[in-house]
Short mmCIF file of C-alpha atoms in Angstrom, two decimals:
data_model
loop_
_atom_site.label_atom_id
_atom_site.label_comp_id
_atom_site.label_asym_id
_atom_site.label_seq_id
_atom_site.Cartn_x
_atom_site.Cartn_y
_atom_site.Cartn_z
CA MET G 1 43.08 88.00 156.79
CA PHE G 2 46.39 86.35 156.07
CA ALA G 3 46.74 84.31 152.89
CA ALA G 4 48.13 81.36 154.84
CA GLU G 5 44.95 81.19 156.91
CA ASN G 6 42.74 81.63 153.90
CA GLY G 7 43.35 78.91 151.38
CA LEU G 8 47.10 79.20 150.91
CA LYS G 9 48.33 77.34 153.99
CA GLY G 10 51.65 75.71 153.22
CA ASP G 11 51.89 77.38 149.83
CA PRO G 12 55.66 77.53 149.21
CA ARG G 13 55.28 80.77 147.31
CA LEU G 14 54.49 82.59 150.56
CA GLN G 15 57.76 81.45 152.12
CA ALA G 16 59.68 82.54 149.03
CA ILE G 17 58.03 85.95 149.20
CA SER G 18 58.77 86.34 152.90
CA ASN G 19 62.39 85.27 152.44
CA ALA G 20 62.89 87.87 149.73
CA ILE G 21 61.91 90.80 151.95
CA ARG G 22 64.72 92.63 153.74
CA VAL G 23 64.46 94.21 157.16
CA VAL G 24 66.25 97.54 157.59
CA PRO G 25 66.53 98.48 161.27
CA HIS G 26 65.92 102.06 162.41
CA PHE G 27 64.52 103.40 159.15
CA PRO G 28 63.14 106.02 158.77
CA LYS G 29 63.77 106.50 162.47
CA GLN G 30 65.00 104.71 165.59
CA GLY G 31 62.95 101.75 166.62
CA ILE G 32 61.28 101.09 163.29
CA MET G 33 62.17 97.77 161.62
CA PHE G 34 61.48 98.75 158.03
CA GLN G 35 60.12 96.03 155.73
CA ASP G 36 62.00 96.61 152.47
CA ILE G 37 60.24 95.11 149.44
CA THR G 38 62.87 96.28 146.95
CA THR G 39 64.73 93.00 147.50
CA LEU G 40 61.53 91.16 146.57
CA LEU G 41 61.51 93.07 143.27
CA LEU G 42 65.05 91.81 142.59
CA ASP G 43 63.87 88.20 142.88
CA HIS G 44 61.96 87.66 139.68
CA LYS G 45 60.36 84.38 140.78
CA ALA G 46 59.22 85.72 144.14
CA PHE G 47 57.98 88.97 142.59
CA LYS G 48 56.00 86.96 140.05
CA HIS G 49 54.54 84.78 142.82
CA THR G 50 53.40 87.94 144.62
CA VAL G 51 51.53 89.23 141.60
CA ASP G 52 50.18 85.77 140.71
CA ILE G 53 48.65 85.23 144.14
CA PHE G 54 46.74 88.51 143.95
CA VAL G 55 45.72 87.83 140.34
CA GLU G 56 44.41 84.35 141.22
CA ARG G 57 42.38 85.85 144.03
CA TYR G 58 40.87 88.77 142.11
CA LYS G 59 40.52 87.63 138.51
CA ASP G 60 37.02 86.21 138.86
CA MET G 61 35.67 88.87 141.22
CA ASP G 62 34.52 91.30 138.50
CA ILE G 63 37.02 93.91 139.58
CA SER G 64 37.28 96.81 137.14
CA VAL G 65 39.53 99.11 139.20
CA VAL G 66 42.89 98.46 140.83
CA ALA G 67 43.89 101.52 142.84
CA GLY G 68 47.52 101.73 143.95
CA VAL G 69 48.91 103.96 146.65
CA GLU G 70 51.98 106.04 145.74
CA ALA G 71 54.70 104.98 145.39
CA ARG G 72 55.21 101.32 146.35
CA GLY G 73 51.61 100.48 145.45
CA PHE G 74 52.62 101.44 141.91
CA MET G 75 55.13 98.59 141.86
CA PHE G 76 52.47 95.92 142.41
CA GLY G 77 49.14 97.37 141.30
CA PRO G 78 49.65 97.79 137.54
CA SER G 79 50.76 94.18 136.96
CA ILE G 80 47.70 92.96 138.82
CA ALA G 81 45.45 95.32 136.85
CA LEU G 82 46.90 94.17 133.53
CA ALA G 83 46.44 90.50 134.37
CA ILE G 84 42.82 90.86 135.49
CA GLY G 85 41.80 93.31 132.76
CA ALA G 86 41.11 96.20 135.12
CA LYS G 87 42.10 99.84 134.94
CA PHE G 88 44.92 101.08 137.14
CA VAL G 89 44.25 104.22 139.16
CA PRO G 90 47.19 105.87 140.93
CA LEU G 91 46.42 107.48 144.30
CA ARG G 92 49.00 110.19 144.81
CA LYS G 93 50.46 112.71 147.21
CA PRO G 94 49.20 116.27 146.70
CA LYS G 95 49.94 118.22 143.54
CA LYS G 96 51.30 115.28 141.53
CA LEU G 97 48.19 114.49 139.49
CA PRO G 98 47.76 117.06 136.72
CA GLY G 99 44.00 117.03 136.26
CA GLU G 100 41.07 117.79 138.50
CA VAL G 101 41.31 115.75 141.70
CA ILE G 102 39.48 114.88 144.86
CA ALA G 103 41.55 114.80 148.03
CA GLU G 104 41.27 112.90 151.30
CA ALA G 105 43.25 113.91 154.37
CA TYR G 106 44.48 111.36 156.89
CA GLU G 107 46.37 111.28 160.17
CA LEU G 108 50.04 110.46 160.43
CA GLU G 109 51.83 109.68 163.66
CA TYR G 110 52.82 113.35 163.72
CA GLY G 111 50.66 115.56 161.55
CA ARG G 112 48.47 114.93 158.55
CA ASP G 113 48.92 113.96 154.92
CA CYS G 114 46.67 113.82 151.91
CA LEU G 115 45.88 111.39 149.11
CA GLU G 116 44.44 112.47 145.75
CA MET G 117 42.64 110.76 142.88
CA HIS G 118 41.69 112.08 139.46
CA VAL G 119 38.06 113.01 139.04
CA GLY G 120 36.52 110.78 136.39
CA ALA G 121 39.01 107.94 136.77
CA VAL G 122 36.49 105.74 138.56
CA GLU G 123 32.76 105.57 137.94
CA ALA G 124 29.95 104.94 140.37
CA GLY G 125 29.24 101.26 140.77
CA GLU G 126 32.67 100.03 139.76
CA ARG G 127 34.16 97.25 141.89
CA ALA G 128 37.61 98.21 143.15
CA ILE G 129 40.55 96.85 145.08
CA VAL G 130 43.27 98.92 146.74
CA ILE G 131 46.85 97.67 146.61
CA ASP G 132 49.84 98.75 148.69
CA ASP G 133 53.07 97.06 149.75
CA LEU G 134 52.36 97.20 153.46
CA VAL G 135 49.59 98.03 155.93
CA ALA G 136 50.59 99.39 159.32
CA THR G 137 47.99 101.52 161.09
CA GLY G 138 45.71 101.45 158.07
CA GLY G 139 45.50 105.25 157.86
CA THR G 140 46.58 105.49 154.23
CA LEU G 141 44.42 102.59 153.11
CA SER G 142 41.43 104.06 154.92
CA ALA G 143 41.93 107.32 153.03
CA ALA G 144 42.17 105.36 149.78
CA ILE G 145 38.92 103.54 150.56
CA ARG G 146 37.18 106.83 151.32
CA LEU G 147 38.32 108.34 148.00
CA LEU G 148 36.88 105.45 146.03
CA GLU G 149 33.64 105.41 147.99
CA ARG G 150 33.19 109.14 147.56
CA VAL G 151 32.88 108.61 143.80
CA GLY G 152 30.47 105.74 144.31
CA ALA G 153 32.80 102.80 143.74
CA GLN G 154 32.49 99.62 145.77
CA VAL G 155 35.75 98.69 147.49
CA VAL G 156 35.77 94.90 147.48
CA GLU G 157 39.06 94.40 149.34
CA CYS G 158 42.46 95.87 150.17
CA GLY G 159 45.44 93.74 149.25
CA CYS G 160 48.88 94.18 150.80
CA VAL G 161 52.05 92.14 150.58
CA ILE G 162 52.89 92.69 154.28
CA GLY G 163 50.65 93.32 157.28
CA LEU G 164 52.03 94.62 160.55
CA ARG G 165 51.08 93.32 163.97
CA GLU G 166 48.58 96.12 164.57
CA VAL G 167 46.32 94.73 161.89
CA LYS G 168 46.82 91.05 162.58
CA GLY G 169 43.68 90.68 164.58
CA GLN G 170 41.77 92.92 162.27
CA LEU G 171 40.00 91.30 159.39
CA ARG G 172 38.51 94.50 158.11
CA LEU G 173 39.51 98.10 157.55
CA ASN G 174 36.67 100.66 157.45
CA GLY G 175 34.50 97.57 157.22
CA LYS G 176 36.40 96.37 154.14
CA PRO G 177 38.20 93.03 154.05
CA LEU G 178 41.98 93.11 154.19
CA TYR G 179 44.04 90.42 152.42
CA ILE G 180 47.68 90.11 153.40
CA LEU G 181 50.32 87.75 152.05
CA VAL G 182 52.96 87.71 154.79
CA GLU G 183 53.79 88.95 158.25
CA PRO G 184 56.77 91.22 158.88
CA ARG G 185 60.18 89.63 158.99
CA GLU G 186 62.16 89.64 162.18
CA ILE G 187 65.73 90.84 161.95
CA ASP G 188 67.17 87.65 163.44
CA GLY G 189 65.33 85.45 161.00
CA CYS G 190 66.92 87.01 157.88
CA MET V 1 63.90 105.01 117.43
CA SER V 2 60.16 105.31 117.62
CA ALA V 3 57.33 102.86 117.25
CA TYR V 4 55.28 105.78 115.98
CA ARG V 5 57.45 106.01 112.92
CA ASP V 6 57.28 102.25 112.58
CA LYS V 7 53.50 102.66 112.51
CA ASP V 8 52.58 99.70 114.65
CA PRO V 9 48.79 99.55 114.55
CA ARG V 10 48.53 99.67 118.33
CA ILE V 11 50.20 103.08 118.52
CA HIS V 12 47.20 105.08 117.44
CA GLY V 13 45.10 103.61 120.23
CA ILE V 14 47.78 104.36 122.80
CA GLN V 15 48.25 107.93 121.62
CA SER V 16 44.53 108.61 121.71
CA LYS V 17 44.44 107.71 125.40
CA ILE V 18 47.03 110.21 126.55
CA ARG V 19 45.53 113.40 127.91
CA VAL V 20 47.21 116.77 127.57
CA VAL V 21 46.72 119.03 130.57
CA PRO V 22 47.57 122.65 129.76
CA ASN V 23 49.57 124.80 132.14
CA PHE V 24 50.61 122.04 134.53
CA PRO V 25 52.71 122.18 136.65
CA LYS V 26 53.08 125.79 135.52
CA PRO V 27 51.86 128.13 132.76
CA GLY V 28 53.09 127.25 129.29
CA ILE V 29 53.68 123.57 129.94
CA MET V 30 51.39 121.14 128.09
CA PHE V 31 51.59 118.18 130.44
CA GLN V 32 51.37 114.70 128.92
CA ASP V 33 49.14 112.80 131.32
CA ILE V 34 49.51 109.03 131.06
CA THR V 35 46.98 108.27 133.81
CA THR V 36 44.21 108.19 131.21
CA LEU V 37 46.15 105.53 129.32
CA LEU V 38 46.16 103.41 132.49
CA LEU V 39 42.36 103.59 132.55
CA ASP V 40 42.15 101.69 129.26
CA PRO V 41 43.19 98.08 129.92
CA LYS V 42 43.74 97.27 126.25
CA ALA V 43 45.80 100.36 125.52
CA PHE V 44 47.84 99.91 128.71
CA LYS V 45 48.46 96.27 127.80
CA ASP V 46 49.47 97.26 124.26
CA THR V 47 51.94 99.76 125.71
CA VAL V 48 53.61 97.13 127.88
CA ASP V 49 53.49 94.54 125.06
CA LEU V 50 55.34 96.84 122.67
CA PHE V 51 58.24 97.10 125.11
CA VAL V 52 58.15 93.41 126.03
CA GLU V 53 58.26 92.38 122.37
CA ARG V 54 61.31 94.55 121.88
CA TYR V 55 63.25 93.38 124.94
CA LYS V 56 62.26 89.77 125.58
CA GLY V 57 65.00 87.26 124.90
CA LYS V 58 67.70 89.94 124.72
CA ASN V 59 69.46 88.97 127.96
CA ILE V 60 68.29 92.00 129.86
CA SER V 61 68.43 91.24 133.56
CA VAL V 62 67.63 94.69 134.97
CA VAL V 63 64.73 97.04 134.38
CA ALA V 64 65.33 100.28 136.28
CA GLY V 65 62.31 102.56 136.68
CA ILE V 66 62.36 106.21 137.63
CA GLU V 67 60.11 107.37 140.45
CA ALA V 68 57.19 107.53 140.27
CA ARG V 69 55.66 106.98 136.83
CA GLY V 70 58.52 104.68 135.83
CA PHE V 71 57.22 102.41 138.62
CA ILE V 72 53.98 101.97 136.70
CA PHE V 73 55.53 100.76 133.42
CA GLY V 74 58.79 99.17 134.59
CA PRO V 75 57.57 96.29 136.78
CA PRO V 76 55.15 94.78 134.24
CA ILE V 77 57.94 94.85 131.65
CA ALA V 78 60.44 93.33 134.11
CA LEU V 79 58.03 90.54 135.05
CA GLU V 80 57.33 89.64 131.42
CA ILE V 81 60.97 89.58 130.30
CA GLY V 82 62.26 87.78 133.40
CA ALA V 83 64.31 90.70 134.75
CA LYS V 84 64.64 92.23 138.18
CA PHE V 85 62.99 95.60 138.80
CA VAL V 86 65.12 98.30 140.38
CA PRO V 87 63.42 101.49 141.59
CA LEU V 88 65.41 104.70 141.19
CA ARG V 89 64.12 107.08 143.82
CA LYS V 90 64.17 110.61 145.15
CA PRO V 91 66.45 111.11 148.15
CA LYS V 92 65.77 109.41 151.50
CA LYS V 93 63.09 107.05 150.23
CA LEU V 94 65.21 103.92 149.85
CA PRO V 95 65.90 102.39 153.26
CA GLY V 96 69.22 100.67 152.63
CA ARG V 97 72.63 101.89 151.55
CA VAL V 98 72.41 103.89 148.35
CA ILE V 99 74.45 105.62 145.71
CA SER V 100 73.23 109.03 144.56
CA GLU V 101 73.50 110.98 141.35
CA GLU V 102 72.70 114.67 141.18
CA TYR V 103 71.21 116.31 138.13
CA GLU V 104 70.18 119.76 136.95
CA LEU V 105 66.60 120.96 136.95
CA GLU V 106 65.37 124.04 135.15
CA TYR V 107 65.78 125.83 138.47
CA GLY V 108 68.09 124.10 140.90
CA ARG V 109 69.20 120.51 141.31
CA ASP V 110 67.69 117.17 142.27
CA CYS V 111 69.03 113.76 143.07
CA LEU V 112 68.27 110.15 142.15
CA GLU V 113 69.25 107.18 144.34
CA MET V 114 69.69 103.45 143.84
CA HIS V 115 70.25 100.69 146.39
CA LEU V 116 73.78 99.34 146.58
CA GLY V 117 73.83 95.68 145.64
CA ALA V 118 70.68 95.84 143.54
CA VAL V 119 72.61 95.65 140.29
CA GLU V 120 75.82 93.73 139.64
CA PRO V 121 78.64 94.55 137.26
CA GLY V 122 78.07 93.27 133.78
CA GLU V 123 74.29 93.15 133.99
CA GLN V 124 72.40 94.40 130.95
CA ALA V 125 69.92 97.09 131.92
CA LEU V 126 67.03 99.14 130.59
CA VAL V 127 65.92 102.45 132.03
CA VAL V 128 62.18 103.06 131.87
CA ASP V 129 60.17 106.23 132.42
CA ASP V 130 56.85 107.53 131.12
CA LEU V 131 58.37 110.48 129.29
CA ILE V 132 61.69 111.99 128.22
CA ALA V 133 61.87 115.79 128.14
CA THR V 134 65.33 117.34 128.60
CA GLY V 135 66.84 113.96 129.41
CA GLY V 136 68.33 115.11 132.72
CA THR V 137 66.66 112.45 134.84
CA LEU V 138 67.34 109.64 132.37
CA CYS V 139 70.95 110.69 132.16
CA ALA V 140 71.28 110.53 135.96
CA ALA V 141 69.62 107.12 135.93
CA MET V 142 72.07 105.80 133.34
CA LYS V 143 74.99 107.12 135.35
CA LEU V 144 73.84 105.29 138.47
CA LEU V 145 73.71 102.02 136.60
CA GLU V 146 77.03 102.57 134.89
CA ARG V 147 78.70 103.48 138.18
CA VAL V 148 77.99 99.98 139.46
CA GLY V 149 79.28 98.44 136.25
CA ALA V 150 76.03 97.66 134.48
CA ASP V 151 75.66 98.07 130.74
CA VAL V 152 72.70 100.27 129.83
CA VAL V 153 71.33 98.72 126.67
CA GLU V 154 68.59 101.27 126.00
CA CYS V 155 66.34 103.89 127.55
CA ALA V 156 62.64 103.27 126.99
CA CYS V 157 59.86 105.83 127.33
CA VAL V 158 56.24 105.99 126.30
CA ILE V 159 56.54 109.61 125.11
CA GLU V 160 59.36 111.80 123.82
CA LEU V 161 59.31 115.59 123.55
CA PRO V 162 61.81 115.84 120.69
CA ASP V 163 61.92 119.64 120.73
CA LEU V 164 63.68 119.44 124.11
CA LYS V 165 66.47 117.33 122.58
CA GLY V 166 66.67 114.89 125.48
CA ARG V 167 67.95 112.22 123.11
CA GLU V 168 71.20 114.14 122.78
CA ARG V 169 71.84 114.02 126.53
CA LEU V 170 72.01 110.27 126.64
CA ASN V 171 75.73 110.04 125.81
CA GLY V 172 75.04 108.06 122.68
CA LYS V 173 72.84 105.48 124.38
CA PRO V 174 69.86 104.40 122.29
CA LEU V 175 66.40 105.70 123.13
CA TYR V 176 63.22 103.88 122.19
CA VAL V 177 59.88 105.65 122.43
CA LEU V 178 56.37 104.77 121.42
CA LEU V 179 55.16 108.30 120.70
CA GLU V 180 56.43 111.78 120.05
CA SER V 181 54.74 114.98 121.11
CA HIS V 182 55.64 118.34 119.63
#
């Protein structure tokens, strides 16, 4: 669900966030209009709004785990975790985490990739959210959800700053609610 | 400079949460794993607070964080002190125009990139990472910022491995760490 349709209609913070995102055409390849959040991170007010909106949403939901997907999920997840008093759990590409891990493979457009989580980071019964900068096909987020569920956690929601068209009509991912702040920017609207 | 030596009461709690993983990524290396620190909300908050207390109100407008663990500590610090956060990334990750700085690894070379336009001349900057070992990566990070005319005020890390003498590679720039590991 989009924040604007779910309680935040007309909230000026959403416009500020959207305005701060830069579109980079043809990255990483032709035809892709890449939604660059690094410009959002340069705008302190808009970056703070982003974190605040997620914190307001999750702070009274008894969330004890914020999982963030490498690497842009690391830019948003920890601040949310700190504000709501939850642990932060990084979900990483293979061979980055030093301890014992569980791994979940997922499909890419061409080929497969893998997400890992430390064994013991999350306990059965914990309520978790997954944070990333953007959801496109939902493949990575689905893998993240599966990792958390495999250790018995309850994934309450996935939160993303940007949600691409493919997910617009989709309220849920693997049956989990999806909460998105803004739609992608168009190049002409920058 | 080290908070450990200053004996702030929060340091002990932070240190106790860091896990050492032997022989990662290769035999002989005792890897300092900060992910266990992130699992303790109080200790993680104390970590960020120690940096925020040091840098708030000091006119720092840029916090640059080194991929990927610098992305975990840098943004919370940036948000609290009112600075922008600038990710310094491995090659080909940043989508816009970048400048690159190469640096030496134990075997071979690597490269750090920063978006053009992210930092303006005259800005006061911090560089943040989880750990300083040989100082090669931090040195490359500082160079990127200096090349665009920023003034690197200090490098800030959770952990220092003093035996690797990384401090000496920082061209005289100050280094502030919370903990040392020998």
